[in-house]
Coordinates of C-alpha atoms and ligand atoms in Angstrom, one line a residue:
M24 CA 112.5 134.0 36.8
T25 CA 114.5 137.1 38.1
R26 CA 112.9 140.2 36.0
A27 CA 115.4 142.6 33.9
I28 CA 114.2 146.4 33.9
T29 CA 115.2 148.8 30.6
T30 CA 114.4 152.3 30.1
G31 CA 114.5 151.0 26.6
L32 CA 117.0 154.2 25.5
A33 CA 119.0 153.3 22.6
T34 CA 121.9 155.1 24.1
R35 CA 125.7 154.4 24.4
T36 CA 126.3 152.4 27.8
D37 CA 129.1 154.2 29.3
L38 CA 130.1 151.6 31.7
L39 CA 128.7 148.4 32.0
L40 CA 129.6 146.1 35.8
T41 CA 129.9 142.4 36.1
G42 CA 130.6 140.0 38.4
I43 CA 128.0 141.5 40.8
S44 CA 126.9 138.0 43.1
Q45 CA 124.3 140.1 44.6
L46 CA 122.6 143.3 43.2
V47 CA 120.3 144.4 46.2
T48 CA 117.7 147.7 45.8
A49 CA 114.7 148.9 47.3
E50 CA 111.9 149.0 44.0
G51 CA 110.2 152.2 43.0
A52 CA 110.3 156.3 44.4
P53 CA 107.6 156.7 47.5
A54 CA 109.0 156.4 51.1
R55 CA 108.3 152.3 52.3
R56 CA 105.9 152.2 55.1
G57 CA 105.4 149.2 57.6
Q58 CA 105.4 145.8 56.0
R59 CA 106.5 146.9 53.0
M60 CA 110.0 148.0 54.4
G61 CA 111.1 144.6 54.5
E62 CA 110.4 144.0 50.3
L63 CA 114.1 144.0 48.9
R64 CA 115.2 143.1 45.4
V65 CA 117.8 140.8 45.3
I66 CA 119.3 139.9 41.4
P67 CA 122.1 137.1 42.2
D68 CA 124.6 137.1 39.5
A69 CA 124.1 141.1 38.4
A70 CA 124.8 143.5 35.9
L71 CA 124.3 147.4 35.9
A72 CA 125.1 149.3 32.6
I73 CA 125.2 153.6 33.4
S74 CA 124.8 156.0 31.0
A75 CA 125.1 159.7 31.4
G76 CA 126.0 159.4 35.2
R77 CA 122.5 157.7 35.9
V78 CA 121.6 154.0 36.0
Q79 CA 120.4 152.5 32.8
W80 CA 120.3 148.7 33.2
V81 CA 120.0 146.0 35.8
G82 CA 119.2 142.7 36.3
P83 CA 120.7 139.2 35.5
A84 CA 124.4 139.4 33.5
R85 CA 122.3 136.7 31.6
D86 CA 119.8 138.7 30.5
W87 CA 121.7 141.9 29.5
L88 CA 121.5 142.7 25.7
P89 CA 123.8 145.9 24.4
V90 CA 121.9 149.3 23.7
G91 CA 123.8 151.6 21.7
G92 CA 126.6 149.3 20.6
A93 CA 128.9 147.7 22.7
P94 CA 130.2 149.2 26.3
A95 CA 132.3 152.3 26.3
R96 CA 133.5 150.3 29.2
E97 CA 133.4 147.0 31.3
L98 CA 134.6 146.3 35.2
D99 CA 134.4 143.1 36.7
L100 CA 133.2 143.0 40.0
G101 CA 134.7 140.2 41.0
G102 CA 131.7 138.7 42.5
A103 CA 131.2 141.9 44.9
A104 CA 127.5 142.7 45.9
V105 CA 126.9 145.7 45.3
V106 CA 124.1 148.1 47.3
P107 CA 122.9 151.4 46.3
G108 CA 124.8 154.3 47.9
L109 CA 123.5 155.0 51.5
I110 CA 121.8 158.8 51.8
D111 CA 123.0 160.0 55.6
P112 CA 120.0 161.9 56.0
H113 CA 120.4 163.3 59.8
T114 CA 124.2 165.3 60.5
H115 CA 125.9 167.8 62.4
T116 CA 128.9 167.4 60.8
V117 CA 130.6 171.5 61.1
W118 CA 131.7 172.1 64.6
A119 CA 134.9 173.1 66.1
G120 CA 136.1 172.1 69.4
D121 CA 135.2 168.8 71.6
R122 CA 133.4 167.5 73.7
L123 CA 135.5 165.0 75.5
A124 CA 135.0 166.7 78.8
D125 CA 131.5 165.7 78.3
F126 CA 132.0 162.2 77.7
E127 CA 134.4 162.2 81.1
A128 CA 131.7 163.7 83.1
R129 CA 128.9 161.3 81.8
A130 CA 131.1 158.3 82.7
A131 CA 131.6 159.9 85.6
K132 CA 127.5 159.5 86.2
T133 CA 126.6 163.1 85.0
S134 CA 124.0 163.0 82.9
Y135 CA 124.1 165.0 79.2
E136 CA 120.5 166.8 80.3
E137 CA 122.6 168.2 83.9
I138 CA 125.8 169.3 81.6
L139 CA 123.5 171.4 78.9
R140 CA 121.7 172.9 81.9
A141 CA 125.1 173.4 83.1
G142 CA 125.9 175.4 80.3
G143 CA 128.0 173.2 78.8
G144 CA 127.0 170.3 75.9
I145 CA 125.8 172.0 72.9
R146 CA 126.5 175.5 74.5
S147 CA 130.0 174.8 74.8
T148 CA 130.3 173.4 70.8
I149 CA 128.5 177.2 70.2
R150 CA 130.6 178.6 72.2
S151 CA 133.8 177.6 70.0
T152 CA 132.1 177.0 66.8
S153 CA 130.7 181.0 66.5
A154 CA 134.0 181.7 67.2
E155 CA 135.6 180.1 63.7
M156 CA 135.2 181.6 60.1
P157 CA 133.8 179.7 57.4
R158 CA 137.2 178.3 55.7
E159 CA 138.2 177.1 59.2
L160 CA 134.8 175.4 59.8
A161 CA 134.8 173.7 56.6
R162 CA 138.7 172.4 57.0
L163 CA 137.9 170.7 60.3
A164 CA 134.5 169.1 58.5
A165 CA 136.0 168.0 55.4
P166 CA 138.0 164.8 57.0
R167 CA 134.4 163.5 59.0
I168 CA 132.6 164.2 55.7
G169 CA 135.6 162.1 53.9
A170 CA 135.2 159.4 57.0
L171 CA 130.7 159.3 56.3
L172 CA 131.9 158.5 52.3
R173 CA 133.7 156.2 52.8
S174 CA 131.6 154.0 55.1
G175 CA 128.7 154.3 52.5
A176 CA 127.1 157.5 52.5
T177 CA 127.1 159.2 49.2
T178 CA 124.7 162.1 49.9
I179 CA 124.6 163.7 53.6
E180 CA 122.0 166.1 55.2
V181 CA 124.7 168.7 57.1
K182 CA 123.1 170.8 59.8
S183 CA 123.7 174.5 61.2
G184 CA 122.9 175.0 64.7
Y185 CA 126.3 175.6 67.0
G186 CA 126.3 179.0 65.7
G187 CA 123.8 180.7 67.8
S188 CA 123.2 184.1 66.0
T189 CA 122.5 184.7 63.0
V190 CA 125.9 186.1 61.6
A191 CA 127.2 182.5 63.3
E192 CA 124.3 180.5 62.0
L193 CA 125.2 182.3 58.1
T194 CA 128.7 181.3 58.6
M195 CA 128.3 177.5 59.3
L196 CA 125.4 177.6 56.1
E197 CA 128.7 179.3 54.5
A198 CA 130.8 176.4 55.2
I199 CA 128.9 174.3 54.2
S200 CA 128.1 175.7 51.1
L201 CA 132.1 175.5 51.2
L202 CA 131.9 171.6 52.0
S203 CA 129.6 171.0 48.9
A204 CA 131.7 173.0 46.2
E205 CA 134.5 171.1 47.5
Q206 CA 133.0 167.8 47.6
R207 CA 131.6 168.5 43.7
A208 CA 135.1 169.1 42.5
H209 CA 136.8 166.4 43.4
H210 CA 133.3 164.2 42.5
G211 CA 131.9 163.3 46.4
A212 CA 129.3 163.4 48.0
R213 CA 126.5 165.4 47.5
L214 CA 125.6 167.5 50.5
L215 CA 122.3 169.3 51.4
A216 CA 122.1 171.6 54.0
T217 CA 119.9 172.0 56.8
L218 CA 118.8 175.5 58.8
L219 CA 118.8 174.1 62.4
I220 CA 117.4 176.6 65.2
H221 CA 118.9 174.3 68.0
L222 CA 118.9 176.1 71.3
P223 CA 116.7 179.4 72.6
P224 CA 119.6 181.7 74.3
P225 CA 120.8 180.9 77.6
A226 CA 119.5 182.9 80.7
R227 CA 122.0 185.7 81.2
S228 CA 122.1 186.4 84.9
S229 CA 121.5 183.0 86.8
T230 CA 122.9 180.4 88.9
R231 CA 121.2 178.2 86.1
P232 CA 122.4 179.3 83.1
S233 CA 119.7 177.2 80.8
A234 CA 117.3 178.4 78.5
P235 CA 115.1 181.4 80.1
P236 CA 111.3 180.4 80.4
P237 CA 109.1 180.9 76.9
E238 CA 108.1 184.5 78.3
S239 CA 111.0 185.5 78.7
R240 CA 112.7 189.1 76.9
S241 CA 115.9 187.6 75.7
R242 CA 113.9 184.9 73.7
Q243 CA 111.8 186.2 72.3
Q244 CA 114.1 188.5 70.6
F245 CA 115.8 186.0 69.9
L246 CA 112.8 184.1 68.1
A247 CA 112.0 187.3 66.7
R248 CA 115.7 187.4 65.1
V249 CA 115.1 184.0 64.1
C250 CA 112.0 184.7 62.1
G251 CA 112.4 187.9 61.0
E252 CA 116.3 187.5 59.8
L253 CA 118.1 184.6 59.5
I254 CA 115.4 181.9 58.0
P255 CA 114.6 184.7 55.3
A256 CA 118.4 185.5 54.5
A257 CA 119.2 181.7 54.4
A258 CA 116.8 181.5 51.9
R259 CA 117.4 184.3 50.3
R260 CA 120.9 183.1 49.6
S261 CA 119.8 179.7 48.8
L262 CA 122.0 178.1 51.8
A263 CA 119.6 175.8 53.2
S264 CA 116.3 173.9 51.7
A265 CA 114.8 172.7 55.0
V266 CA 114.8 174.3 58.7
D267 CA 115.1 171.8 61.4
V268 CA 114.1 173.1 65.3
F269 CA 115.2 171.2 68.5
V270 CA 111.7 170.5 70.7
E271 CA 112.5 169.2 74.4
R272 CA 112.2 170.9 77.7
E273 CA 115.6 172.6 77.3
A274 CA 115.4 174.1 74.1
W275 CA 111.9 174.9 71.9
T276 CA 108.3 174.9 72.9
V277 CA 106.1 173.7 70.1
A278 CA 104.7 177.3 69.5
E279 CA 107.6 178.4 69.2
A280 CA 108.3 175.6 67.0
E281 CA 105.1 176.2 64.8
R282 CA 106.3 180.3 64.1
I283 CA 109.3 178.9 63.1
F284 CA 107.7 176.5 60.8
A285 CA 105.6 179.4 59.7
T286 CA 108.5 181.5 58.1
A287 CA 110.2 178.7 56.9
R288 CA 107.4 177.7 54.7
S289 CA 106.8 181.8 53.5
C290 CA 110.4 181.4 52.5
G291 CA 109.7 178.4 50.3
L292 CA 111.7 176.0 52.9
A293 CA 111.0 172.3 54.1
V294 CA 110.7 172.0 57.6
K295 CA 112.0 168.9 60.3
L296 CA 112.7 168.8 63.6
H297 CA 114.2 166.8 66.5
S298 CA 111.7 165.8 68.7
D299 CA 111.0 163.0 71.5
Q300 CA 114.8 162.8 72.2
F301 CA 114.5 163.2 76.3
H302 CA 110.6 163.6 76.4
S303 CA 107.6 164.4 74.6
I304 CA 106.0 167.7 75.2
G305 CA 104.2 167.3 71.6
G306 CA 106.7 167.4 68.8
V307 CA 105.9 164.9 66.7
T308 CA 102.0 165.7 66.6
L309 CA 103.5 169.0 65.3
A310 CA 105.4 167.7 62.8
V311 CA 102.5 165.8 61.4
R312 CA 100.6 168.9 61.1
A313 CA 103.1 170.7 59.7
G314 CA 103.6 168.3 57.0
A315 CA 107.4 168.0 58.4
L316 CA 109.6 166.1 55.7
S317 CA 111.0 164.1 59.3
V318 CA 110.9 163.9 62.5
D319 CA 114.0 162.8 64.0
H320 CA 115.0 160.8 67.0
L321 CA 111.9 159.4 68.7
E322 CA 113.8 158.0 71.5
A323 CA 110.7 159.0 74.1
A324 CA 107.7 159.1 71.6
D325 CA 104.5 157.2 72.7
E326 CA 102.1 154.7 71.6
E327 CA 100.0 157.7 70.0
E328 CA 102.5 159.4 68.6
I329 CA 103.6 156.2 66.8
R330 CA 100.2 156.0 65.4
A331 CA 100.2 159.4 64.4
L332 CA 103.0 158.9 62.5
A333 CA 102.0 155.4 60.7
H334 CA 99.2 157.5 59.1
S335 CA 100.9 160.4 57.9
Q336 CA 103.7 161.3 55.2
T337 CA 106.0 162.4 57.6
I338 CA 109.1 159.8 57.8
A339 CA 110.7 158.7 61.1
T340 CA 114.1 158.7 61.2
L341 CA 116.1 157.0 64.2
L342 CA 119.0 158.2 64.9
P343 CA 120.8 154.6 67.4
G344 CA 124.4 156.3 68.0
V345 CA 122.6 158.9 70.2
S346 CA 120.7 155.9 72.2
L347 CA 124.2 153.8 72.1
H348 CA 126.6 156.9 73.2
L349 CA 124.4 158.4 76.1
G350 CA 122.4 155.2 76.9
L351 CA 119.0 156.3 75.9
P352 CA 115.8 154.1 75.5
A353 CA 116.1 153.0 72.0
A354 CA 114.4 154.6 69.6
P355 CA 110.5 152.4 68.9
G356 CA 111.5 151.5 65.6
R357 CA 110.0 147.9 65.7
R358 CA 106.4 149.3 66.8
L359 CA 106.6 152.1 64.2
I360 CA 107.2 149.5 61.2
D361 CA 104.5 147.3 62.9
A362 CA 102.1 150.4 62.9
G363 CA 102.8 151.1 59.6
A364 CA 104.8 154.2 59.1
A365 CA 108.3 155.0 56.6
V366 CA 111.1 154.9 59.2
A367 CA 114.3 156.1 57.7
V368 CA 118.2 155.6 60.0
G369 CA 121.2 158.4 60.2
T370 CA 123.8 158.8 62.4
D371 CA 123.3 162.4 63.5
L372 CA 127.2 162.7 63.5
N373 CA 128.0 165.1 66.2
P374 CA 130.3 166.1 69.1
G375 CA 128.0 165.8 71.8
S376 CA 125.1 163.0 71.5
S377 CA 126.9 160.7 68.4
P378 CA 130.1 160.4 67.4
L379 CA 128.9 158.2 65.2
F380 CA 131.7 158.7 61.7
S381 CA 129.8 155.5 59.8
T382 CA 126.6 155.8 57.8
A383 CA 127.2 151.8 57.4
A384 CA 127.6 151.1 61.4
A385 CA 123.9 153.6 61.8
L386 CA 122.5 150.8 59.5
G387 CA 123.7 147.7 61.7
L388 CA 122.8 149.5 65.2
A389 CA 119.5 149.7 63.5
V390 CA 119.2 146.3 63.5
R391 CA 120.8 146.0 66.7
M392 CA 119.0 148.5 68.6
N393 CA 115.9 149.4 67.0
G394 CA 114.6 146.3 66.0
L395 CA 114.3 146.7 62.2
T396 CA 115.3 143.8 60.2
L397 CA 118.4 143.6 57.7
Q398 CA 116.3 144.5 55.0
E399 CA 114.3 147.4 56.7
A400 CA 117.7 148.9 57.8
L401 CA 118.8 148.9 54.1
V402 CA 115.9 150.9 52.8
A403 CA 115.7 152.8 56.2
G404 CA 119.5 154.2 54.6
T405 CA 118.4 154.4 51.0
V406 CA 114.5 155.4 49.4
N407 CA 113.5 156.4 53.3
A408 CA 116.6 158.6 53.6
A409 CA 116.4 159.7 50.4
C410 CA 112.7 160.8 50.7
A411 CA 113.4 162.4 54.3
L412 CA 115.2 164.8 52.3
G413 CA 112.9 165.3 49.7
L414 CA 114.8 164.1 47.0
S415 CA 113.6 160.6 44.8
D416 CA 116.3 160.3 42.0
R417 CA 118.5 158.1 44.5
G418 CA 118.3 156.0 46.9
R419 CA 117.6 152.9 44.8
L420 CA 119.4 151.1 41.5
E421 CA 116.8 151.6 38.9
P422 CA 116.8 152.8 35.3
G423 CA 116.8 156.5 35.5
C424 CA 117.8 156.6 39.0
I425 CA 121.3 158.6 40.2
A426 CA 124.6 155.9 39.9
D427 CA 125.6 155.6 43.4
F428 CA 126.5 152.3 44.7
L429 CA 128.8 150.7 47.1
V430 CA 130.8 148.0 46.5
L431 CA 130.7 145.6 49.3
H432 CA 133.9 143.3 50.7
S433 CA 131.6 140.4 51.0
S434 CA 129.6 138.2 48.4
D435 CA 127.0 139.0 50.7
W436 CA 125.2 142.4 51.0
R437 CA 124.1 141.8 54.4
D438 CA 127.9 141.7 55.6
L439 CA 126.6 146.0 55.5
V440 CA 125.1 146.0 58.5
Y441 CA 126.7 142.6 60.1
V442 CA 130.8 144.0 60.5
M443 CA 131.2 145.8 63.7
G444 CA 134.4 147.9 63.9
A445 CA 135.9 147.3 60.2
N446 CA 134.3 149.2 57.0
P447 CA 132.5 146.8 54.9
V448 CA 132.3 149.2 52.1
A449 CA 135.1 148.7 49.2
A450 CA 134.5 151.4 47.1
V451 CA 132.3 154.2 46.6
W452 CA 131.0 155.0 43.2
I453 CA 129.1 158.3 42.6
Q454 CA 127.1 159.5 39.1
G455 CA 129.0 156.4 37.8
R456 CA 132.5 157.1 39.4
R457 CA 134.6 155.7 41.1
W458 CA 134.8 157.9 44.2
K459 CA 139.1 158.1 44.8
D460 CA 139.3 158.4 48.5
D461 CA 142.2 161.3 48.8
T462 CA 140.5 162.8 52.2
R463 CA 141.7 162.5 55.8
R464 CA 140.7 160.2 58.2
A465 CA 138.2 161.8 60.7
S466 CA 139.2 163.0 63.7
T467 CA 136.6 164.4 66.0
S468 CA 139.1 167.6 67.0
E469 CA 142.4 168.7 65.0
H470 CA 144.9 167.4 67.6
V471 CA 144.4 163.7 66.6
G472 CA 144.4 163.6 62.3
I473 CA 145.8 161.3 61.0
S474 CA 147.5 162.0 57.6
S475 CA 146.5 160.0 54.6
D476 CA 149.4 158.3 54.1
E477 CA 148.4 156.0 56.9
P478 CA 147.7 152.5 55.4
Q479 CA 143.9 151.7 55.3
A480 CA 143.0 148.3 57.1
E481 CA 139.9 147.8 54.7
T482 CA 139.4 144.4 53.7
V483 CA 136.7 142.3 55.5
R484 CA 137.2 138.6 54.3
Ligands
NIG22 O1 120.3 165.3 67.4 N1 119.5 167.0 70.1 C1 119.8 167.9 70.2 N2 120.8 168.4 69.2 C2 122.0 167.5 68.6 C3 123.2 166.9 69.9 C4 124.3 168.0 69.5 C5 125.2 167.9 70.6 O2 124.7 167.0 71.3 O3 126.0 168.7 70.1 C6 121.1 165.9 68.9 O4 121.5 165.1 69.2
FE23 FE1 120.6 165.6 65.5

């Protein structure tokens, strides 16, 4: 018999949701690792009680007993499946300009790394983004947040990293703060800002405008400003909760990332890494040693790194949109889980390596490309993604947790990861209230914006 759970509190129920064909959730706060990533609680014919924006009770509808009097409101969902709100633990949603020329060049077989070495790619987005003010950056990003939300993301991490100087990185963080306030005002997604130390400065006079070598003066000066000004200012102004570093041949070395991490920690910020996207140069070992919240990408991770992650508290975050868009080998999701690691999945929404505007679709890609089971994908996009952001109050539907959940177009939760090219999410609920979708559709850049009164074709079945 299916178990019912209650807080035992005699507070009045604000809302009772019934007519739920299946309510699906992971149970328990810590990250799920290894085999336990496949364990989900599936409650057929369920009910969900909400009080003060939190889950009050969840269980089979027949077991519901009113606490503190009859619910203030009841809603029959008509046989839809319900899952926890998704958590997107890795996005670069704030940018200006576009990378359509890069896409065209890559289609003609120029690689992402070649474009970057020639001064394009991320560097071209740094040029366009650093020219904008916070309000404009927030305006450009708002429909992208709307798209992620519509696809089921109720908590979204947003990184800076296209600033390239202290002032421009702080401008990006201010834009994220504006977006976050706007979301709060419209009862939308919760945003978490991360300061990303993305690339060293470009070499000044060279035929090859990639990053100067680590011992160069300009690079040392840039790093000194990151540690002496940028990180302390972001922490002092509470503009970010974590610092991320891109460790890669064309970006930062392990030793440099270690120095950035030491500063971040001394300022009370959590740390995380972009690592092993193209080459394995020691980022995973550093992440584990430093107790990073997560290490993200991992397309090039080897067996030793997989073992190290499996024996650590650091979450391995997979970004399958990147593998799809850049044609990279998929990160070893199956091997990570089989070794005992805790895996999360995110969109990595950004203009260059992952123009993926759907968090639900990222989970579907993780099944198809990284070898996750359907159950593991849901855990990776909910409870484990919450842990990758250091959060334990969401990502599952249990008494006391924030009542963020999705009502699907389907009576079977598996449609969340099955459907491609249409939105499996019928309604997004945040803190026990239905999100009112009044944002524009996402566009990669302004010139393709579509107005909000465009009809939305969302029915799946
Ligand atoms: O997560 N790897 C580096 N940073 C981003 C890419 C950003 C871009 O191409 O603009 C990433 O893939
Ligand atoms: Fe990224």
